[in-house]
Coordinates of C-alpha atoms in Angstrom, one line a residue:
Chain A
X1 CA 20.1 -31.1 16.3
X2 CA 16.6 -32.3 16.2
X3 CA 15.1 -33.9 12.8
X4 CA 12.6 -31.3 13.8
X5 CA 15.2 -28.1 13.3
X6 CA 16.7 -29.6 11.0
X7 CA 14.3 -30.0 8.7
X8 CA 13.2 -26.3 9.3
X9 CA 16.7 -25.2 8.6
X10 CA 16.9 -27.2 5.3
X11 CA 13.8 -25.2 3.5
X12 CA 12.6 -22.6 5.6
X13 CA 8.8 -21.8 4.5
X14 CA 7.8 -17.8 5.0
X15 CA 3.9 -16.8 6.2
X16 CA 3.9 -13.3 6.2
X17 CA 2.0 -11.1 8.3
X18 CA 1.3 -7.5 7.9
X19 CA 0.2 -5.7 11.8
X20 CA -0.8 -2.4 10.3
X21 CA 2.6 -1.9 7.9
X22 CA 2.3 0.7 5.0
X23 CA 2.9 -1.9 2.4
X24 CA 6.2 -1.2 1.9
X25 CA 7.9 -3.9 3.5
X26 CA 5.2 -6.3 2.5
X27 CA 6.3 -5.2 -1.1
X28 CA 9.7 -5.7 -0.7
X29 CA 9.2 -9.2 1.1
X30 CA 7.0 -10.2 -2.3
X31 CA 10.1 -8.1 -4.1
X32 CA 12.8 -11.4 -2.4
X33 CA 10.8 -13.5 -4.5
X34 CA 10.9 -11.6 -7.9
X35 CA 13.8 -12.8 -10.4
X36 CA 16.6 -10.2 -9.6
X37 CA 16.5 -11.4 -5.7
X38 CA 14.9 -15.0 -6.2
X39 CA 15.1 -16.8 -2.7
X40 CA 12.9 -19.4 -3.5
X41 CA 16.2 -21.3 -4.7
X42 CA 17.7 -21.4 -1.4
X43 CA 14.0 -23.3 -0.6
X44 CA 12.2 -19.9 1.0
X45 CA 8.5 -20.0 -0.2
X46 CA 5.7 -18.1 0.5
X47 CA 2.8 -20.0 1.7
X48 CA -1.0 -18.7 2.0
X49 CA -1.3 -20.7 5.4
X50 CA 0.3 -20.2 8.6
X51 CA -0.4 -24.2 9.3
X52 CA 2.3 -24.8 6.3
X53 CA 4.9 -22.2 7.5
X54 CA 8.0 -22.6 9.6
X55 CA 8.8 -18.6 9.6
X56 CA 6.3 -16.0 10.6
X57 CA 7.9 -12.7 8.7
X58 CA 6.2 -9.9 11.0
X59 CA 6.2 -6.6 9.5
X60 CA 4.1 -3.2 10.7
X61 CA 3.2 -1.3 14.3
X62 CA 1.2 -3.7 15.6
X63 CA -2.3 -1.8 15.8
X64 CA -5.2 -3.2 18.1
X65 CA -6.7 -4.8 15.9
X66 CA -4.4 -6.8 14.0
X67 CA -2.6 -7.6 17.2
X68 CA -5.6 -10.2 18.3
X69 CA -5.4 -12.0 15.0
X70 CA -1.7 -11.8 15.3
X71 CA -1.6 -13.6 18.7
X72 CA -4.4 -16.5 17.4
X73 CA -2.1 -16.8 14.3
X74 CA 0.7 -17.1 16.5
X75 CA -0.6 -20.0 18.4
X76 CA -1.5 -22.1 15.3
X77 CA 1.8 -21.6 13.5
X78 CA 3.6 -25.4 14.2
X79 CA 6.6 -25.5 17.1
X80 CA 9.4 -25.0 16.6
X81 CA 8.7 -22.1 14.8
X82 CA 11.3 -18.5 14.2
X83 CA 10.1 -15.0 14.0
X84 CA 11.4 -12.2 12.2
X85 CA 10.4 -8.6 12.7
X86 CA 10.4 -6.9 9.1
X87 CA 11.5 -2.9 9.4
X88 CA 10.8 -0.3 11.4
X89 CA 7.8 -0.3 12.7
X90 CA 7.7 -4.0 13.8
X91 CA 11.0 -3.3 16.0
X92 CA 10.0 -0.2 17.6
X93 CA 6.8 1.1 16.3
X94 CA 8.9 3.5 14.4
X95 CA 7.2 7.1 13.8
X96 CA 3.8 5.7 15.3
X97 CA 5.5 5.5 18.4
X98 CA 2.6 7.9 20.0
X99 CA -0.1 6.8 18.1
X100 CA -3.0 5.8 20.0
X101 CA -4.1 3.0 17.5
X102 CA -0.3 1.3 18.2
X103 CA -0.3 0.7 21.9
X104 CA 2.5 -2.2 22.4
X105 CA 5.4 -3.2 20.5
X106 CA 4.6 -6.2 18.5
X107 CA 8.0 -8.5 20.6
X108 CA 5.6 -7.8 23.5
X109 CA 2.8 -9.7 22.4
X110 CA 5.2 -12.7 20.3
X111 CA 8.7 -13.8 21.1
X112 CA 11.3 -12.4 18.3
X113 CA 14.5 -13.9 16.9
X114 CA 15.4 -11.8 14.5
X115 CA 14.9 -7.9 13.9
X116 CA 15.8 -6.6 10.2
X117 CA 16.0 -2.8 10.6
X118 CA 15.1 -0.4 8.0
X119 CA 12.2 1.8 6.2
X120 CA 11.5 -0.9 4.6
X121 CA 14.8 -2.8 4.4
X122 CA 16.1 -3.7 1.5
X123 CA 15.5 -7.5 0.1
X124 CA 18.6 -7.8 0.3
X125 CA 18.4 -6.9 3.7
X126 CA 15.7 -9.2 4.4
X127 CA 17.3 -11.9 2.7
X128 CA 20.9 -11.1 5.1
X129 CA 18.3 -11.3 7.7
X130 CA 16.6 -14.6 7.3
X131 CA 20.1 -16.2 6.4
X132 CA 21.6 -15.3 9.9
X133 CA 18.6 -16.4 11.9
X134 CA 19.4 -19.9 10.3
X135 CA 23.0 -19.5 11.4
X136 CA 22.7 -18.8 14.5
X137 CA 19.5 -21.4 14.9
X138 CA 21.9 -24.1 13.6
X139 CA 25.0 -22.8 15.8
X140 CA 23.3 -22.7 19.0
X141 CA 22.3 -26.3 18.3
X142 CA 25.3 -27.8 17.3
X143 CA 26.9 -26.5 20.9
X144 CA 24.6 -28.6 22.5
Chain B
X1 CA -31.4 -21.3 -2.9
X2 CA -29.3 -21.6 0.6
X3 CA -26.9 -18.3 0.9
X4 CA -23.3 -19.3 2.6
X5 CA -21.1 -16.8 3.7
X6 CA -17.9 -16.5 2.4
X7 CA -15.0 -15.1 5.1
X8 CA -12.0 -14.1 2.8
X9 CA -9.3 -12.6 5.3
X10 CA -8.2 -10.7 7.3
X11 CA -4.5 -12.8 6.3
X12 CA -5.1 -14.5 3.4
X13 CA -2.4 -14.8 0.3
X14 CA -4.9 -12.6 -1.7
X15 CA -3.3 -9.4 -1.0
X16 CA -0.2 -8.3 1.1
X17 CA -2.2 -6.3 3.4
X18 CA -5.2 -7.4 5.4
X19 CA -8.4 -6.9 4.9
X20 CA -11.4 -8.7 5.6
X21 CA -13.9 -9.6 2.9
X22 CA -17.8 -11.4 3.3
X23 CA -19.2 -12.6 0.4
X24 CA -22.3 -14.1 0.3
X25 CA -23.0 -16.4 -2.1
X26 CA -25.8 -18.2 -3.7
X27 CA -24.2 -21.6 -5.2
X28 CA -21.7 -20.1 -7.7
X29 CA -22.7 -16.4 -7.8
X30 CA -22.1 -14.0 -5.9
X31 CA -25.3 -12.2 -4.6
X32 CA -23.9 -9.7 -2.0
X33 CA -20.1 -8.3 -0.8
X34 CA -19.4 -6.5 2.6
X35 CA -15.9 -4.9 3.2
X36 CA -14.1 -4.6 6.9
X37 CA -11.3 -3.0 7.2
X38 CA -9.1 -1.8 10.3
X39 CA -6.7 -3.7 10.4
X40 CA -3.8 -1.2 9.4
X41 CA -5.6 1.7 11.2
X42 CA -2.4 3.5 12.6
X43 CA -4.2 6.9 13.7
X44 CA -1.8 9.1 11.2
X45 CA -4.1 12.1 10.9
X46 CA -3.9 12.5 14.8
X47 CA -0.1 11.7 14.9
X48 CA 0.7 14.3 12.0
X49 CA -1.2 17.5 14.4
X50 CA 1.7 16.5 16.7
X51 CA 4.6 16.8 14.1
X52 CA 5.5 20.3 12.5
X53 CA 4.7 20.9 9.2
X54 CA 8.2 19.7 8.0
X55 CA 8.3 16.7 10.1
X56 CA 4.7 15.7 8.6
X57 CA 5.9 15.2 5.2
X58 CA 7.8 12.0 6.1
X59 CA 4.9 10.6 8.5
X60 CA 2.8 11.4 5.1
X61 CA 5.3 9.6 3.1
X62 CA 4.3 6.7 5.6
X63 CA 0.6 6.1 4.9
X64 CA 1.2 4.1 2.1
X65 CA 4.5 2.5 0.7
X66 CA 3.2 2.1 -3.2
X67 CA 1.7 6.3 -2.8
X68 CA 5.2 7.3 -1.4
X69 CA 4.9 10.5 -3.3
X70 CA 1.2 11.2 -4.1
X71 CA 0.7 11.7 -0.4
X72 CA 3.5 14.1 0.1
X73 CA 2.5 15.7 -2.8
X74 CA -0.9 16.5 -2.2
X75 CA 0.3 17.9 1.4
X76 CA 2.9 20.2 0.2
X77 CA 0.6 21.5 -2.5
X78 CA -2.2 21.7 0.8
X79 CA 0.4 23.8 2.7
X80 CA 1.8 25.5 0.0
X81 CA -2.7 26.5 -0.7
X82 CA -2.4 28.1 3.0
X83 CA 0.7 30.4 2.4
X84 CA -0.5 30.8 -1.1
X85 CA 2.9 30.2 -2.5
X86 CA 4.3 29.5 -6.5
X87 CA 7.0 26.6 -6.4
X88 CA 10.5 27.3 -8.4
X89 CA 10.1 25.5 -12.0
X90 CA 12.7 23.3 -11.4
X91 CA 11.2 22.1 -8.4
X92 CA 7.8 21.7 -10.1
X93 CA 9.6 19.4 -13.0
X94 CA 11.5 17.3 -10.8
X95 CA 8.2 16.6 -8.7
X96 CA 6.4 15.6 -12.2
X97 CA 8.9 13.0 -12.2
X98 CA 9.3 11.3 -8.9
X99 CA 5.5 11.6 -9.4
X100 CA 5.3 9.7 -13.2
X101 CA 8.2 6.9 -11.8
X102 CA 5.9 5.7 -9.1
X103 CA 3.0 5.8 -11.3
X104 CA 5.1 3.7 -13.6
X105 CA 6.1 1.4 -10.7
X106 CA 2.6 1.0 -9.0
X107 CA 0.8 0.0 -12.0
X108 CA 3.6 -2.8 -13.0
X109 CA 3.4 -3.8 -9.5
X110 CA -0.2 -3.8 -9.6
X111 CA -0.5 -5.7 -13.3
X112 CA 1.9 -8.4 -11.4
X113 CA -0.3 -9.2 -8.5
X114 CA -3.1 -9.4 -11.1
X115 CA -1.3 -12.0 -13.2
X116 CA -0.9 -13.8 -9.7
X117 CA -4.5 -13.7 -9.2
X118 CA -5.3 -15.0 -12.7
X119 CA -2.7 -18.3 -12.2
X120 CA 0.0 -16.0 -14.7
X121 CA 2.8 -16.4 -12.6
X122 CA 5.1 -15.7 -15.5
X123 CA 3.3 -12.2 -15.9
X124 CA 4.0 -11.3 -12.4
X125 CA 7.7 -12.3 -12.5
X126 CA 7.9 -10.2 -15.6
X127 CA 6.0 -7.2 -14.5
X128 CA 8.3 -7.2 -11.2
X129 CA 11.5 -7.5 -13.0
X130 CA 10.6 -4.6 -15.0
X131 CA 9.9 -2.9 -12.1
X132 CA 13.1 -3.3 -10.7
X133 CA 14.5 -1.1 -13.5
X134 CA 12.3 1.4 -12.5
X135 CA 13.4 1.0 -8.4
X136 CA 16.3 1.4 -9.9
X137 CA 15.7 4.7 -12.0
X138 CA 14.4 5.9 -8.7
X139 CA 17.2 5.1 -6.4
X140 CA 19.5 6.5 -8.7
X141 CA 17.2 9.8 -8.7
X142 CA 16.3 10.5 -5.1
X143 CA 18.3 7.6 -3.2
X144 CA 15.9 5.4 -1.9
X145 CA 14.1 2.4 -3.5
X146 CA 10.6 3.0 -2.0
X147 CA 10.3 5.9 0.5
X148 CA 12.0 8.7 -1.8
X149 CA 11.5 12.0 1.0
X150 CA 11.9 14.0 -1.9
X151 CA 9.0 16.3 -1.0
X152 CA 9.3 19.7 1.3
X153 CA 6.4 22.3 1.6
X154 CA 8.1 25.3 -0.8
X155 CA 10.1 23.0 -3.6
X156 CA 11.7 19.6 -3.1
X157 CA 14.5 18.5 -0.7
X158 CA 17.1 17.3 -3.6
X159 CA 18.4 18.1 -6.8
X160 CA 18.5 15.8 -9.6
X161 CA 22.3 16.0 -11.0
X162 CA 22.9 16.7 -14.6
X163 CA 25.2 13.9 -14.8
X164 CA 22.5 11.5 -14.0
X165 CA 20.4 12.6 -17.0
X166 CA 21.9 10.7 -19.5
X167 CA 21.9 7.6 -17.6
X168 CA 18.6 7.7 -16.5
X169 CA 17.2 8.1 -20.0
X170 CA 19.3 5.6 -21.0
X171 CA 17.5 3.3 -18.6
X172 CA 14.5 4.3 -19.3
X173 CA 14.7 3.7 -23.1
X174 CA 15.9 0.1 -22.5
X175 CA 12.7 -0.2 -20.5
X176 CA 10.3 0.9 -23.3
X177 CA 11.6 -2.4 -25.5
X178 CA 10.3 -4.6 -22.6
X179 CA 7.6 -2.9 -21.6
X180 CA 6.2 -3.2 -25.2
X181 CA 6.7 -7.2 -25.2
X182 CA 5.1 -7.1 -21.8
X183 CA 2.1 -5.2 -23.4
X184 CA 1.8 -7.7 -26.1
X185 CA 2.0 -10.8 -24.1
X186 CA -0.8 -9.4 -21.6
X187 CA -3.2 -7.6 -24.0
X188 CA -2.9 -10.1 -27.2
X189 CA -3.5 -13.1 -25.2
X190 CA -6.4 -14.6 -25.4
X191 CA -6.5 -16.6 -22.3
X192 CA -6.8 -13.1 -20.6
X193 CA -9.1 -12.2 -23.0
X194 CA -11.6 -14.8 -21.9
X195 CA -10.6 -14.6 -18.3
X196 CA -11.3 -10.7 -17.8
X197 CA -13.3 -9.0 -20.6
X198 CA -16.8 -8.7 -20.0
X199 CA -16.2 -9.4 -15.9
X200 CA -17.0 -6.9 -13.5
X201 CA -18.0 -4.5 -15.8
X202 CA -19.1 -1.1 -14.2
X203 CA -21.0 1.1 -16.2
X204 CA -20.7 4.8 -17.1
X205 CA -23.3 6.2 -14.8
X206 CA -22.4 3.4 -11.9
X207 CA -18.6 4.9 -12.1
X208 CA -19.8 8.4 -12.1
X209 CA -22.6 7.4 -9.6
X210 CA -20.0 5.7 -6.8
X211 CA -17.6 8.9 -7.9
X212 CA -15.0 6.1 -9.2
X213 CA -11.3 7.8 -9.5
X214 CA -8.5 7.4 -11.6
X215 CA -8.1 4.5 -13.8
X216 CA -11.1 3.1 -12.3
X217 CA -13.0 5.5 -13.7
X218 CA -11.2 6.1 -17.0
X219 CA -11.5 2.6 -17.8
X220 CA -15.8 3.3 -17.7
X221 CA -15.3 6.1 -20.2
X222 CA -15.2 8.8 -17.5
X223 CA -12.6 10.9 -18.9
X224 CA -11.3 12.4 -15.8
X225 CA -7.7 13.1 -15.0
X226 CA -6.8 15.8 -12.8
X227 CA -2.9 16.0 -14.8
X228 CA -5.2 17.5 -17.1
X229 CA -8.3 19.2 -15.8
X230 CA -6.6 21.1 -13.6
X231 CA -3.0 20.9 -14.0
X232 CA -0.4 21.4 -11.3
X233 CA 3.5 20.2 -11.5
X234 CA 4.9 20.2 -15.1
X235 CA 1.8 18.1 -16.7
X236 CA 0.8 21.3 -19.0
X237 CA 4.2 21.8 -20.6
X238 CA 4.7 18.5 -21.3
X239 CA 3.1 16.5 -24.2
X240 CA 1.1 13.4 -23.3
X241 CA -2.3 11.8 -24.1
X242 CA -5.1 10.7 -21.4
X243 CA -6.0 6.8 -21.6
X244 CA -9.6 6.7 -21.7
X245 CA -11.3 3.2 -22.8
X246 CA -15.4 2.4 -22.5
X247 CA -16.5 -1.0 -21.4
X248 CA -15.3 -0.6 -17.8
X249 CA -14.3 -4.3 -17.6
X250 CA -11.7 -5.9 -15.7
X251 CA -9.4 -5.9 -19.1
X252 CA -10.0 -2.1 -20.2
X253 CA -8.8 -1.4 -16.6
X254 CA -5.5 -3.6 -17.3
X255 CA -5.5 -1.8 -20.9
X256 CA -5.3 1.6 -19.0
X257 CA -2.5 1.0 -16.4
X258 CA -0.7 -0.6 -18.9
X259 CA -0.9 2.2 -22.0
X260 CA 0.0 4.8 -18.8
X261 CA 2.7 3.8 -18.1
X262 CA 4.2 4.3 -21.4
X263 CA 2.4 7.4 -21.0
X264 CA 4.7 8.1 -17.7
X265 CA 7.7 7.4 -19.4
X266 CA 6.9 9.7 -22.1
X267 CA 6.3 12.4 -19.4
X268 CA 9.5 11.8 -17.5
X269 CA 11.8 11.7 -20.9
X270 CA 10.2 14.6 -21.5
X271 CA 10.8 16.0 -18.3
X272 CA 14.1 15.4 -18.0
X273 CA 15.0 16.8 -21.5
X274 CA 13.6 19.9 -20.6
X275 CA 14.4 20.4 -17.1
X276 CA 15.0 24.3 -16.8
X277 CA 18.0 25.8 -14.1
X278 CA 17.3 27.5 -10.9
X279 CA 16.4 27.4 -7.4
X280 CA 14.7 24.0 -6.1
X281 CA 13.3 25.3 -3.0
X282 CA 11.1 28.5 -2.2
X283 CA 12.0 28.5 1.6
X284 CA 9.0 28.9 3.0
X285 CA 9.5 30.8 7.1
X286 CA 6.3 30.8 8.4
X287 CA 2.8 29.4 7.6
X288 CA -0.1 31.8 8.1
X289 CA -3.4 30.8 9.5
X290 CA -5.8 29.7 7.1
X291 CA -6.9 26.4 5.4
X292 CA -5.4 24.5 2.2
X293 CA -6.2 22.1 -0.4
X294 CA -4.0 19.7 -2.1
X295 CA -5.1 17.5 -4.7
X296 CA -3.4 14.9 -7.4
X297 CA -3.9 12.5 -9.5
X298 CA -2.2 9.4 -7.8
X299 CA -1.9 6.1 -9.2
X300 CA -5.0 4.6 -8.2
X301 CA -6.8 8.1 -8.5
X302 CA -7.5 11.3 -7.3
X303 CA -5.8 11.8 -3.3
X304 CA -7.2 15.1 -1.8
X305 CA -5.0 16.5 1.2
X306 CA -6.8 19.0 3.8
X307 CA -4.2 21.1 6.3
X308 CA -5.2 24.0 8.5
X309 CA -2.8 26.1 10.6
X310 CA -3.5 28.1 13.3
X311 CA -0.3 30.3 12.4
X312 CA 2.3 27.7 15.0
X313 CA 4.6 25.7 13.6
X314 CA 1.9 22.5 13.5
X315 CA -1.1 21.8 11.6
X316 CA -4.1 22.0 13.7
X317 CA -6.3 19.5 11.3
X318 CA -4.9 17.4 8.5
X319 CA -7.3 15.2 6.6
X320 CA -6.6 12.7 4.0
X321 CA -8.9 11.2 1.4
X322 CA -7.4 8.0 -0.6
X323 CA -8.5 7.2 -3.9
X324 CA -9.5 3.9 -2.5
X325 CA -11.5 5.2 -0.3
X326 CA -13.7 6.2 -3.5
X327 CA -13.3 3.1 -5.4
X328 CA -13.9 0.4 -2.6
X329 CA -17.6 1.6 -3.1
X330 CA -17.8 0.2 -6.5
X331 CA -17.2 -3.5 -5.3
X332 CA -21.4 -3.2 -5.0
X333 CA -21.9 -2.6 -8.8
X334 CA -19.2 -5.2 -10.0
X335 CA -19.1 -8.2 -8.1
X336 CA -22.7 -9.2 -7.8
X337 CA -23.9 -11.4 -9.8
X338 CA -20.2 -12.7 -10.7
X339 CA -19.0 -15.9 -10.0
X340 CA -17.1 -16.9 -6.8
X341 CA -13.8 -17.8 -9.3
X342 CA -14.0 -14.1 -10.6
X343 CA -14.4 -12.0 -7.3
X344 CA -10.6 -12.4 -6.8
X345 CA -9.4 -10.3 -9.9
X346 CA -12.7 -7.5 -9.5
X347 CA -11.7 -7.4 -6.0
X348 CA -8.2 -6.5 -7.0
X349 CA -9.2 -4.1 -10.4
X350 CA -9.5 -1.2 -8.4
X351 CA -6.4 -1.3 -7.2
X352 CA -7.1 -1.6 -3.7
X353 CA -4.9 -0.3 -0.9
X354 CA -6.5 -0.5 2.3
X355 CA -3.5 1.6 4.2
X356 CA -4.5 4.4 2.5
X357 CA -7.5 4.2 2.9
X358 CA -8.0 3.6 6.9
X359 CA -7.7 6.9 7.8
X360 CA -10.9 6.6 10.0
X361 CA -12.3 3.7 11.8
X362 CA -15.9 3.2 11.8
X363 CA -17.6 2.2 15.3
X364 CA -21.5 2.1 14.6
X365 CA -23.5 1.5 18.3
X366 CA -26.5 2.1 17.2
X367 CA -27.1 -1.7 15.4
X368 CA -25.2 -4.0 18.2
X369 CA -22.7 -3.3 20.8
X370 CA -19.8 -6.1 20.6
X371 CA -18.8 -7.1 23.8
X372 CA -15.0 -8.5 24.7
X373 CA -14.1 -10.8 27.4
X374 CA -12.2 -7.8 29.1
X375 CA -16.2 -5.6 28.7
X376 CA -18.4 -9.0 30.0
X377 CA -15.7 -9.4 33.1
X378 CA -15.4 -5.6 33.9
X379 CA -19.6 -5.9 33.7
X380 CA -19.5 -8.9 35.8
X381 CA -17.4 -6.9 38.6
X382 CA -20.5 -3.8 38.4
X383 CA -22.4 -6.3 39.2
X384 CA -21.3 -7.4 41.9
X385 CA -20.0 -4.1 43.4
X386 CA -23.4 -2.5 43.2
X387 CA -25.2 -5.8 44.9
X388 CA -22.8 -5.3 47.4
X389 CA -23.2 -1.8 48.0
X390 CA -27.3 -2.5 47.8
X391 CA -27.3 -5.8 50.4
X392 CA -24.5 -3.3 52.6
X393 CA -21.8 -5.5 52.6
X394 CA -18.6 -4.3 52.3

């Protein structure tokens, strides 16, 4: 493993980024670090800039314009970096499927490593979610 | 003095949704504000002429996740305006409720975030514990923690079991003790005090002039509460007081979200006490052609809910106007002349949610057109096309 994954593995840091979401899932995200769900003791922390984060939580449908800023904010976040699509609409676009404001799905425009279904998915979903894209991050290294 | 510009946004840690912000500020103060939104524009008032009148209630649901239930709401009341229809009692109590806990649940969630603004973490992990209770009280209700698709044109999808009664007003009493600590730590303490009373003060006349909503405007003096000027649900049988305070500051609006939600509680005890038998559901067959209105107070004010049928099974028109939509406005009266430090917590006293809000975007041509790199390349290729078809070569 490189001292590079590892110490992204070790304390994951969270930028989250809503792509025209409904707030729901951005609530529940902010919800994993209230005191019944508390990940910040496993070393998950929410941090204002994407040039301090090692996880870009994605959540919402991905409209046009949110999508540019998504894509610039993409390209500054610091390799190697994961991605996690956040609920419905960031997998599939969800009900706004036909929408004319929500033309591509948002793992069209940024790679994906880990989708956490739901509408919005439990923290405790979310929190399953983030703890099996470091699993299977450290398992496909340690093969090597 | 030089003016500088200001960019807050569009993803900042401010808020959990983006929004883009420009203020323009003369050393410390701020001298003017300008708003862009767009950003979570998802087109829901074309989408919901494409779903049946059924199907629209849960696309509704989706325009904002902290409104789950005033937009479904104000639509079913809308549809319900077209038939015209009277909902079953039962149905009209158990809506007060689902109604009151996500009032209760916003403004906690809402007096969180504002701690966070103000450096009171411990306020904002405090508020959202409690609001877990309440998530809880919901979940235990309706089945879901957020997105409770309670709502159906005619009555309401599900009943609330008898045997859940108890428990839920158990629950809800245990929340009263810590709400009441919560309420003392934020409104006795005068850190807050000097941090938000006399900030961002809009006055009487600018909240009735901007047509403020909601707590916005009740916190200004305006004593406007549609749960009481014109009543729908179960808000006339039940006893409870309107919150009304006068200096329109930053605190008076944390004094009225917090006193309503004990307000809330009071309103869903109530409910629940009194819950009468019956049907839950009018079954509604067919919708006439006609127009409708549905109005409620929501959280952050008053959400207003056009639908017109042409007599099919879809609406033909559905329009949506936020309480935010009203409020945002305001920003102009409060933040000027403020310090830069203090434009965070006015920015966020309305209770802003942009989702809402976006139900239209805004493209004015008349000032500048904005040209992409996709607009000057396809202008590059006219160009040359109509060169070429001038100097006849092919």
């Amino acid at each position: 493993m490189s001292i590079k994954l590892k110490a992204l593995l070790k304390s994951p840091w969270v930028f989250h980024l809503s792509t025209g979401s409904c707030n729901n899932c951005d609530i529940e995200i902010l919800d994993c670090l209230t005191p019944r769900f508390d990940i910040e003791r496993f070393g998950m922390l929410l941090v204002g800039s994407i040039k301090h984060a090692d996880v870009l939580l994605i959540t919402g449908s991905g409209n046009r314009k949110s999508m540019e800023r998504a894509k610039r904010l993409y390209e500054q976040i610091p390799k190697p970096c994961l991605v996690v699509a956040v609920g419905e609409c960031a997998l599939s676009r969800g009900m706004f499927i036909h929408s004319y404001n929500c033309p591509v799905p948002i793992d069209k425009v940024i790679p994906v490593d880990v989708y956490i279904p739901g509408c919005p998915p439990k923290p405790e979903a979310i929190i399953a979610g983030v703890v099996k894209l470091i699993e299977k991050v450290r398992k496909s290294t340690e093969k090597k | 003095m030089e003016k500088t510009i200001i960019p807050i946004g569009p993803y900042h840690p401010l808020q959990e949704e983006p929004e883009f912000f420009l203020l323009t500020v003369e050393g410390e103060k701020v001298v003017d504000i300008d708003v862009h939104i767009g950003y979570n524009h998802r087109g829901i008032e074309k989408l919901s002429e494409t779903k049946t009148f059924d199907q629209s209630t849960f696309l509704i649901e989706r325009i904002c996740g902290i409104c789950s239930t005033s937009h479904p709401f104000a639509y079913t009341r809308a549809v319900e305006d077209i038939i015209p229809i009277e909902v079953p009692e039962r149905a009209k109590y158990i809506r007060t409720i689902i109604a009151e806990g996500e009032r209760i649940h916003s403004h906690l969630l809402w007096l969180g975030l504002a701690g966070h603004f103000l450096g009171y973490n411990t306020v904002y992990m405090w508020a959202w514990k409690l609001r877990e209770e309440i998530l809880d009280v919901m979940e235990i209700l309706t089945g879901n923690r957020n997105n409770y698709a309670m709502f159906k044109p005619g009555g309401v999808r599900r009943d609330i079991k008898s045997e859940d009664i108890p428990v839920v007003i158990k629950k809800i009493d245990s929340i009263v003790s810590t709400l009441e600590m919560l309420k003392k730590a934020v409104i006795d303490d005068p850190v807050l005090h000097a941090r938000t009373k006399g900030i961002g003060i809009l006055s009487k006349e600018d909240a009735i002039n901007y047509c403020a909503l909601g707590p916005t405007a009740r916190a200004s003096g305006v004593a406007r509460d549609l749960r009481k000027d014109s009543p729908y649900g179960a808000y006339d049988k039940v006893e409870w007081d309107m919150i009304v305070t006068h200096n329109g500051d930053v605190f008076d609006k944390v004094v009225v979200r917090v006193l309503e939600t004990f307000e809330s509680i009071k309103i869903i005890k109530n409910c629940l006490l009194n819950l009468p038998g019956g049907e839950i559901d009018a079954n509604i067959k067919d919708i006439p052609p006609g127009e409708g209105i549905g109005f409620i107070e929501a959280p952050r004010g008053e959400c207003f809910h056009y639908v017109k049928s042409d007599g099919t099974n879809r609406p033909v028109r559905h329009k949506v106007r936020a309480p935010t939509f009203m409020n945002l406005p305001t920003y102009k009266a409060t933040v000027i002349g403020e310090d830069i430090s203090d434009a965070t917590i006015i920015l966020a006293a309305i209770d802003p949610c942009y989702c809402c809000t976006e139900r239209m975007t805004v493209c004015n041509t008349k000032r500048k057109k904005i040209y992409n790199g996709k607009d000057l390349i396809k202008l590059s290729r006219e160009k040359t096309e109509i060169l070429r078809n001038k100097m006849g070569v092919k």
